[in-house]
Short mmCIF file of C-alpha atoms and ligand atoms in Angstrom, two decimals:
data_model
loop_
_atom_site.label_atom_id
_atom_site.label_comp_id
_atom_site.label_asym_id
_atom_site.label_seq_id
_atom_site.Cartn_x
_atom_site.Cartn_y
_atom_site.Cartn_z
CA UNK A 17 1.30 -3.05 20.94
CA UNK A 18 -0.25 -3.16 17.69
CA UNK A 19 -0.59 -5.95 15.17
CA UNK A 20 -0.66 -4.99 11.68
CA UNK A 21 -0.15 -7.34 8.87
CA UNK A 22 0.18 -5.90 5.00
CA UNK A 23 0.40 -7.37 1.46
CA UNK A 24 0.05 -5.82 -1.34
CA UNK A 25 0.09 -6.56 -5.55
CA UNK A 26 -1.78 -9.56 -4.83
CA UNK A 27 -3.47 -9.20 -8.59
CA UNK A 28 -6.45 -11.37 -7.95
CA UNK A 29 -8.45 -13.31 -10.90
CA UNK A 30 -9.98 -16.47 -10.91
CA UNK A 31 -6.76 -18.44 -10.79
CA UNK A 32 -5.37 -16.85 -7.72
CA UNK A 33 -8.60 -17.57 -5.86
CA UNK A 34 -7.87 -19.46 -2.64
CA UNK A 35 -3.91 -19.18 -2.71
CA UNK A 36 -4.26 -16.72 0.01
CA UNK A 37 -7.09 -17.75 2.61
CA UNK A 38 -5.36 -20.88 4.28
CA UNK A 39 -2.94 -17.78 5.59
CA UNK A 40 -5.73 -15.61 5.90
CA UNK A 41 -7.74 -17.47 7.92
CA UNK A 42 -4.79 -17.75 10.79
CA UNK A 43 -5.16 -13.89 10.72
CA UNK A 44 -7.10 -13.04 13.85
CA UNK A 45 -4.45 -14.82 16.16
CA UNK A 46 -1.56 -13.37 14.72
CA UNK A 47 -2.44 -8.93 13.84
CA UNK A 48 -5.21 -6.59 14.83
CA UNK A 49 -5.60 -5.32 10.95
CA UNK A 50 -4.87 -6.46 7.20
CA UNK A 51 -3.41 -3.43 5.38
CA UNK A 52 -3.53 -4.13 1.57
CA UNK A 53 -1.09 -1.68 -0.47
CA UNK A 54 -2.93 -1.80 -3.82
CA UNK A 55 -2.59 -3.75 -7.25
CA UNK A 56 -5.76 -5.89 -5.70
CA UNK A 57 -6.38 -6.95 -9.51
CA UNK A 58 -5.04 -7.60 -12.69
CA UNK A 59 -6.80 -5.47 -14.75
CA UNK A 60 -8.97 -3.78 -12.22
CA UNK A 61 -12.66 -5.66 -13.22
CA UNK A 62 -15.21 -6.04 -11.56
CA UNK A 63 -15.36 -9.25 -11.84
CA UNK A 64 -11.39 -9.65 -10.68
CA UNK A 65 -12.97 -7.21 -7.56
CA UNK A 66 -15.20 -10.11 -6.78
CA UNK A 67 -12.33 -12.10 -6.58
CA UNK A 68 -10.55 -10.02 -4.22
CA UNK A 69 -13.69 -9.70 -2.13
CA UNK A 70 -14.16 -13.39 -1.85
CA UNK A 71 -10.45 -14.16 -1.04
CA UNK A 72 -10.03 -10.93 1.32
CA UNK A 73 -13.78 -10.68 2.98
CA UNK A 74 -14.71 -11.64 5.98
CA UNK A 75 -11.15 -12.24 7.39
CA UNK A 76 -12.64 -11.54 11.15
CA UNK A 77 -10.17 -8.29 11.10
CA UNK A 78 -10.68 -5.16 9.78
CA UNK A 79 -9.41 -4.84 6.43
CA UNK A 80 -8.14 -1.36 4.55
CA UNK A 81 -6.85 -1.05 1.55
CA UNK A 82 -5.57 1.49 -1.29
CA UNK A 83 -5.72 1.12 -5.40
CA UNK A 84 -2.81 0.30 -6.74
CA UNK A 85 -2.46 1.33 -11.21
CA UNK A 86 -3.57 -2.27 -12.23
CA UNK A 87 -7.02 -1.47 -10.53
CA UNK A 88 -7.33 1.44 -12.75
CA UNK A 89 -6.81 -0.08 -15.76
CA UNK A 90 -10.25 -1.13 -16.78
CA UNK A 91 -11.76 2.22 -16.01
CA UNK A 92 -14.15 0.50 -13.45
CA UNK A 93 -13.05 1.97 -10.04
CA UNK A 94 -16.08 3.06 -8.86
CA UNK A 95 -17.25 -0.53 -9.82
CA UNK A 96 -14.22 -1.95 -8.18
CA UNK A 97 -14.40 0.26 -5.04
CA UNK A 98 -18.37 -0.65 -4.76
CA UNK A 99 -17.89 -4.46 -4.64
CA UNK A 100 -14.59 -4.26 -2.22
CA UNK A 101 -16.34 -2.16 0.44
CA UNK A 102 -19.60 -4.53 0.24
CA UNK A 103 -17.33 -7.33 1.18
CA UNK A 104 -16.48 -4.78 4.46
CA UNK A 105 -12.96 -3.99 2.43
CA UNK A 106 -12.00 0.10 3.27
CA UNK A 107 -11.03 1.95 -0.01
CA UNK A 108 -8.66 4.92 1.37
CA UNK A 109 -7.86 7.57 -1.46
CA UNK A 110 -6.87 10.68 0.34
CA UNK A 111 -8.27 10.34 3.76
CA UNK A 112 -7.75 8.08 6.85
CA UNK A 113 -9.38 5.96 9.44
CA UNK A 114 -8.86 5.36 12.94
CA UNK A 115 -9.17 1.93 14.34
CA UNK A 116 -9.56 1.31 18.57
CA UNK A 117 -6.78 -1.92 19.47
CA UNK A 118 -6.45 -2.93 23.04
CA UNK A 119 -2.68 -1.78 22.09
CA UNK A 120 -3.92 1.61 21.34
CA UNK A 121 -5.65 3.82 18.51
CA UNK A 122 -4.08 3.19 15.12
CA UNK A 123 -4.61 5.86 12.28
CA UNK A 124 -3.92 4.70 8.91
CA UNK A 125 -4.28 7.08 5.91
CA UNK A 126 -4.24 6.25 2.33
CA UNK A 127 -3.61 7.20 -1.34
CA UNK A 128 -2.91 5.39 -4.64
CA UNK A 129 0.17 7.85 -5.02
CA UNK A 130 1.90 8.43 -8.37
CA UNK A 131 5.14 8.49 -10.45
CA UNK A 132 7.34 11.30 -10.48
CA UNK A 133 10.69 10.56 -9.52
CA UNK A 134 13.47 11.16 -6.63
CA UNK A 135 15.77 13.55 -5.76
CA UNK A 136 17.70 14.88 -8.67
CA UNK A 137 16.18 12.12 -11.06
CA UNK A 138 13.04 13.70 -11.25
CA UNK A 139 10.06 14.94 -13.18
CA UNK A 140 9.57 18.49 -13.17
CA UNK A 141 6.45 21.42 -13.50
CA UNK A 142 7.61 22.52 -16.52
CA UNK A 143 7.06 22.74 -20.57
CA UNK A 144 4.41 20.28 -22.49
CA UNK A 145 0.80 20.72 -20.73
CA UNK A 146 1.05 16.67 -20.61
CA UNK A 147 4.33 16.79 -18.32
CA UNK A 148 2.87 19.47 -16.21
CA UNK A 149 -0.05 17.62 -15.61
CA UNK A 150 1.59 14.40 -14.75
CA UNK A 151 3.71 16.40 -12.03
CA UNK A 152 0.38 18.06 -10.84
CA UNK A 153 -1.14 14.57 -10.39
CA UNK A 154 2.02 13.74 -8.41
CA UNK A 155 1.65 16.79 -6.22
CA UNK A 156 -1.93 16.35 -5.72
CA UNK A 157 -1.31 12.85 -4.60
CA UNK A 158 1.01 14.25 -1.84
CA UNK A 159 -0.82 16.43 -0.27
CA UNK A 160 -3.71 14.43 0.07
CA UNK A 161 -2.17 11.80 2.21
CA UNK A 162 -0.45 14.67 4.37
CA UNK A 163 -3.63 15.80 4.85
CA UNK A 164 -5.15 12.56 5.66
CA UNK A 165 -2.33 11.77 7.65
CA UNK A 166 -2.20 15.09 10.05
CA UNK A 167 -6.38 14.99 10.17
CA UNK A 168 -5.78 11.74 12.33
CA UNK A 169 -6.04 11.73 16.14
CA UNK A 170 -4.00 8.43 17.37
CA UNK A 171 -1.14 6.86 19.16
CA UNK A 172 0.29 5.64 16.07
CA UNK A 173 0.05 6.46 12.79
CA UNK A 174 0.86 4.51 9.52
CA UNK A 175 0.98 5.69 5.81
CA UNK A 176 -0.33 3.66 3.47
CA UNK A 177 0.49 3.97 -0.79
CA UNK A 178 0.59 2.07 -3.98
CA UNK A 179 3.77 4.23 -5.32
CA UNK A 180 7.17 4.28 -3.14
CA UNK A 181 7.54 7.55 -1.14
CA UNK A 182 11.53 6.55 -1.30
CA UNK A 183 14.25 4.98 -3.92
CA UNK A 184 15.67 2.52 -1.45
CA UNK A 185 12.83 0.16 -1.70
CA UNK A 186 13.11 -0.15 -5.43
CA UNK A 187 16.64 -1.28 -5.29
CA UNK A 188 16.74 -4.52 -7.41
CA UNK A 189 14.20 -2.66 -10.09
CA UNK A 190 16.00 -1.04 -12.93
CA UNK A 191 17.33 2.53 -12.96
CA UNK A 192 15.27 4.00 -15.78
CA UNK A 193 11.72 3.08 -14.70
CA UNK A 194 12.23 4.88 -10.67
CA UNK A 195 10.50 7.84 -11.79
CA UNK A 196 6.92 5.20 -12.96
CA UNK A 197 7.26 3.47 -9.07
CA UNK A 198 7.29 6.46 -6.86
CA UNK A 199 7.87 9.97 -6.06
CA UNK A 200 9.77 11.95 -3.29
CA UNK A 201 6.80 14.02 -2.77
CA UNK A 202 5.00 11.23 -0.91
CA UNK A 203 8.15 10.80 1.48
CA UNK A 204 8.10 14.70 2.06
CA UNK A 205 4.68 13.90 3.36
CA UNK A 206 4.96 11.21 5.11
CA UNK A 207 8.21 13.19 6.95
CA UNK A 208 5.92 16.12 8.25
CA UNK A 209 3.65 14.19 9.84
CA UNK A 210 4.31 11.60 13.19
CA UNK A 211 4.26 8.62 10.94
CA UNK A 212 5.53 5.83 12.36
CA UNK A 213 5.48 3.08 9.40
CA UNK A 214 4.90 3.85 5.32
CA UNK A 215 3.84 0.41 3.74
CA UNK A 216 3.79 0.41 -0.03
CA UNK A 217 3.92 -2.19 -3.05
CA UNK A 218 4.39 -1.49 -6.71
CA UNK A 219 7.80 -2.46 -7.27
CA UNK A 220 7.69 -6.26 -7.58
CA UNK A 221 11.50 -6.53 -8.13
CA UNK A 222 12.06 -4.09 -5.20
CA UNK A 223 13.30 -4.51 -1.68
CA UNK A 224 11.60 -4.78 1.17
CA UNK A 225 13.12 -2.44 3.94
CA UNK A 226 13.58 1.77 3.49
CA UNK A 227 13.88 4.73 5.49
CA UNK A 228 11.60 8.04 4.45
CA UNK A 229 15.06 11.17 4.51
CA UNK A 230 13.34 11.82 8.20
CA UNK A 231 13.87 8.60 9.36
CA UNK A 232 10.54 6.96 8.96
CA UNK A 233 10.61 3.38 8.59
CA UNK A 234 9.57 2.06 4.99
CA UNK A 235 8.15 -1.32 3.71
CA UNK A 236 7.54 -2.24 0.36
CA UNK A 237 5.20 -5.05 1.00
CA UNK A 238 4.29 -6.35 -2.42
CA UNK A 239 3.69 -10.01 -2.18
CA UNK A 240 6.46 -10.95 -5.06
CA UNK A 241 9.17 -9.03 -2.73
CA UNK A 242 7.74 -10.54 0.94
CA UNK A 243 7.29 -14.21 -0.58
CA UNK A 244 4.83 -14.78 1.61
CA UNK A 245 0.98 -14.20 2.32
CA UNK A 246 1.94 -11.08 4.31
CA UNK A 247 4.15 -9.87 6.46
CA UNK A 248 3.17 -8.42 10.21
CA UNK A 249 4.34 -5.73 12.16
CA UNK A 250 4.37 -5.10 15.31
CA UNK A 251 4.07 -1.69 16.63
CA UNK A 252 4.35 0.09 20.11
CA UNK A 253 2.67 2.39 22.10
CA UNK A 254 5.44 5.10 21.20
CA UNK A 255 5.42 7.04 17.60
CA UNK A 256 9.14 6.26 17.72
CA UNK A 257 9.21 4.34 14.41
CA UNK A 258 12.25 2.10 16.30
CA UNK A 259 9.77 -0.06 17.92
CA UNK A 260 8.68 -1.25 14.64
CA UNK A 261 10.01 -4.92 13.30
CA UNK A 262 8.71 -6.66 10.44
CA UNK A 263 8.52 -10.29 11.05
CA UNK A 264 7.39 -12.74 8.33
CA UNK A 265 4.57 -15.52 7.96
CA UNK A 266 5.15 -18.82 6.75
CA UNK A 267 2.31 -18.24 3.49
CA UNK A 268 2.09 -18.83 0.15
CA UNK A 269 5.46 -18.23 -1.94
CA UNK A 270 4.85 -16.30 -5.20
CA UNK A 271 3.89 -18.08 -8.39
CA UNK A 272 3.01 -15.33 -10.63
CA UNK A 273 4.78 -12.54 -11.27
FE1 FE2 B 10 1.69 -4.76 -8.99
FE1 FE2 B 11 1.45 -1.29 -9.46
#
């Protein structure tokens, strides 16, 4: 078995500082890795980086993590990605890692991912260059995580985004913004590959449990939807996604949105 605990849209500054770490320092007993599903920051700083690599450094597990769109917005991401991996924090955009458990040899691959839409609702290659090129970002996004994803060699594999590869995780948000929180194309890769868990954030007023149209088990782990400092899985030495169960951790409860 395999431990993994996951948070993400923790949006770090100076006044979130420390809200995390009394839960974060029980880590090591309770999961094998800390999977953080982007949004780090609020405005994606350097300085808010810092923050994140005080509160999430050093944790005594290995830590991995996507970018989620608030860590964009400052136009610092190299900045941002330079200060999280000095603090020994793994930035995956488009390619994957391996980790060796005593339960077995997880592979977890990574991208930001991007809007676009669901089935029937969504955003399509065609007319304005603009709209084409926000579907091509979409697409891009896609195939870079199935590519991470099948360039893995484990015994169980987990997808990890910033954007929703499905709708039913972002019941609760409203109808017209779906196409800004996620796109099908992500679920389409997640679906050819043996994934076994997709963890995501991004939808803050989202729910928390999904299933990928092949039957992959989805989590939408952003920290205003779990509650809680994260939320741990536990995973078995089968790809058969059935073996996974979230179970929660008595953490902080949100207070920001
Ligand atoms: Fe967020
Ligand atoms: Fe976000």
């Amino acid at each position: 078995m395999i431990r993994i605990a996951a948070v993400g849209d923790v949006h770090m500054d100076e006044d979130v500082v420390g809200r995390f770490r009394p839960a974060l320092d029980e880590l090591p007993d309770c999961a094998d890795v800390l999977l953080l599903a982007g949004d780090l920051t609020r405005h994606g700083t350097e300085a808010e980086a810092r923050c994140v690599a005080r509160e999430f450094g050093g944790l005594g597990v290995p830590v991995l993590t996507v970018l989620g769109n608030h860590d964009h917005q400052s136009d610092q991401v190299p900045q941002v990605v330079k200060v999280l991996e000095d603090a020994g924090i793994r930035v995956l955009e488009g390619e994957g890692t391996v980790l060796e458990f005593p339960g077995g040899r997880l592979g977890v691959a990574g991208v930001k991912g991007f809007g676009g839409g669901f089935a029937g609702r969504c955003a399509s290659d065609f007319g304005e260059p603009e709209m084409k090129a926000f579907v091509r970002t979409t697409n891009e996004s896609a195939r870079a995580l199935e590519a991470a994803l099948r360039g893995l060699d484990c015994d169980l594999l987990v997808a990890l985004t910033h954007y929703s590869p499905v709708p039913d995780t972002l019941a609760g948000e409203p109808l017209e913004i779906y196409p800004f929180l996620g796109s099908y194309q992500l679920g389409q890769a997640i679906d050819s590959t043996p994934t076994a868990l997709a963890l995501h954030g991004h939808a803050h007023a989202g729910s928390e449990r999904g299933t990928t149209p092949g039957g992959v088990r989805v989590r939408n782990v952003a920290h205003p939807v779990i509650k809680q400092a994260y939320s741990i899985f536990h995973l078995g030495d089968h790809l058969d996604a059935s073996e996974v169960s979230g179970i929660g951790h008595s953490g902080i409860q949100q207070s920001w949105s």
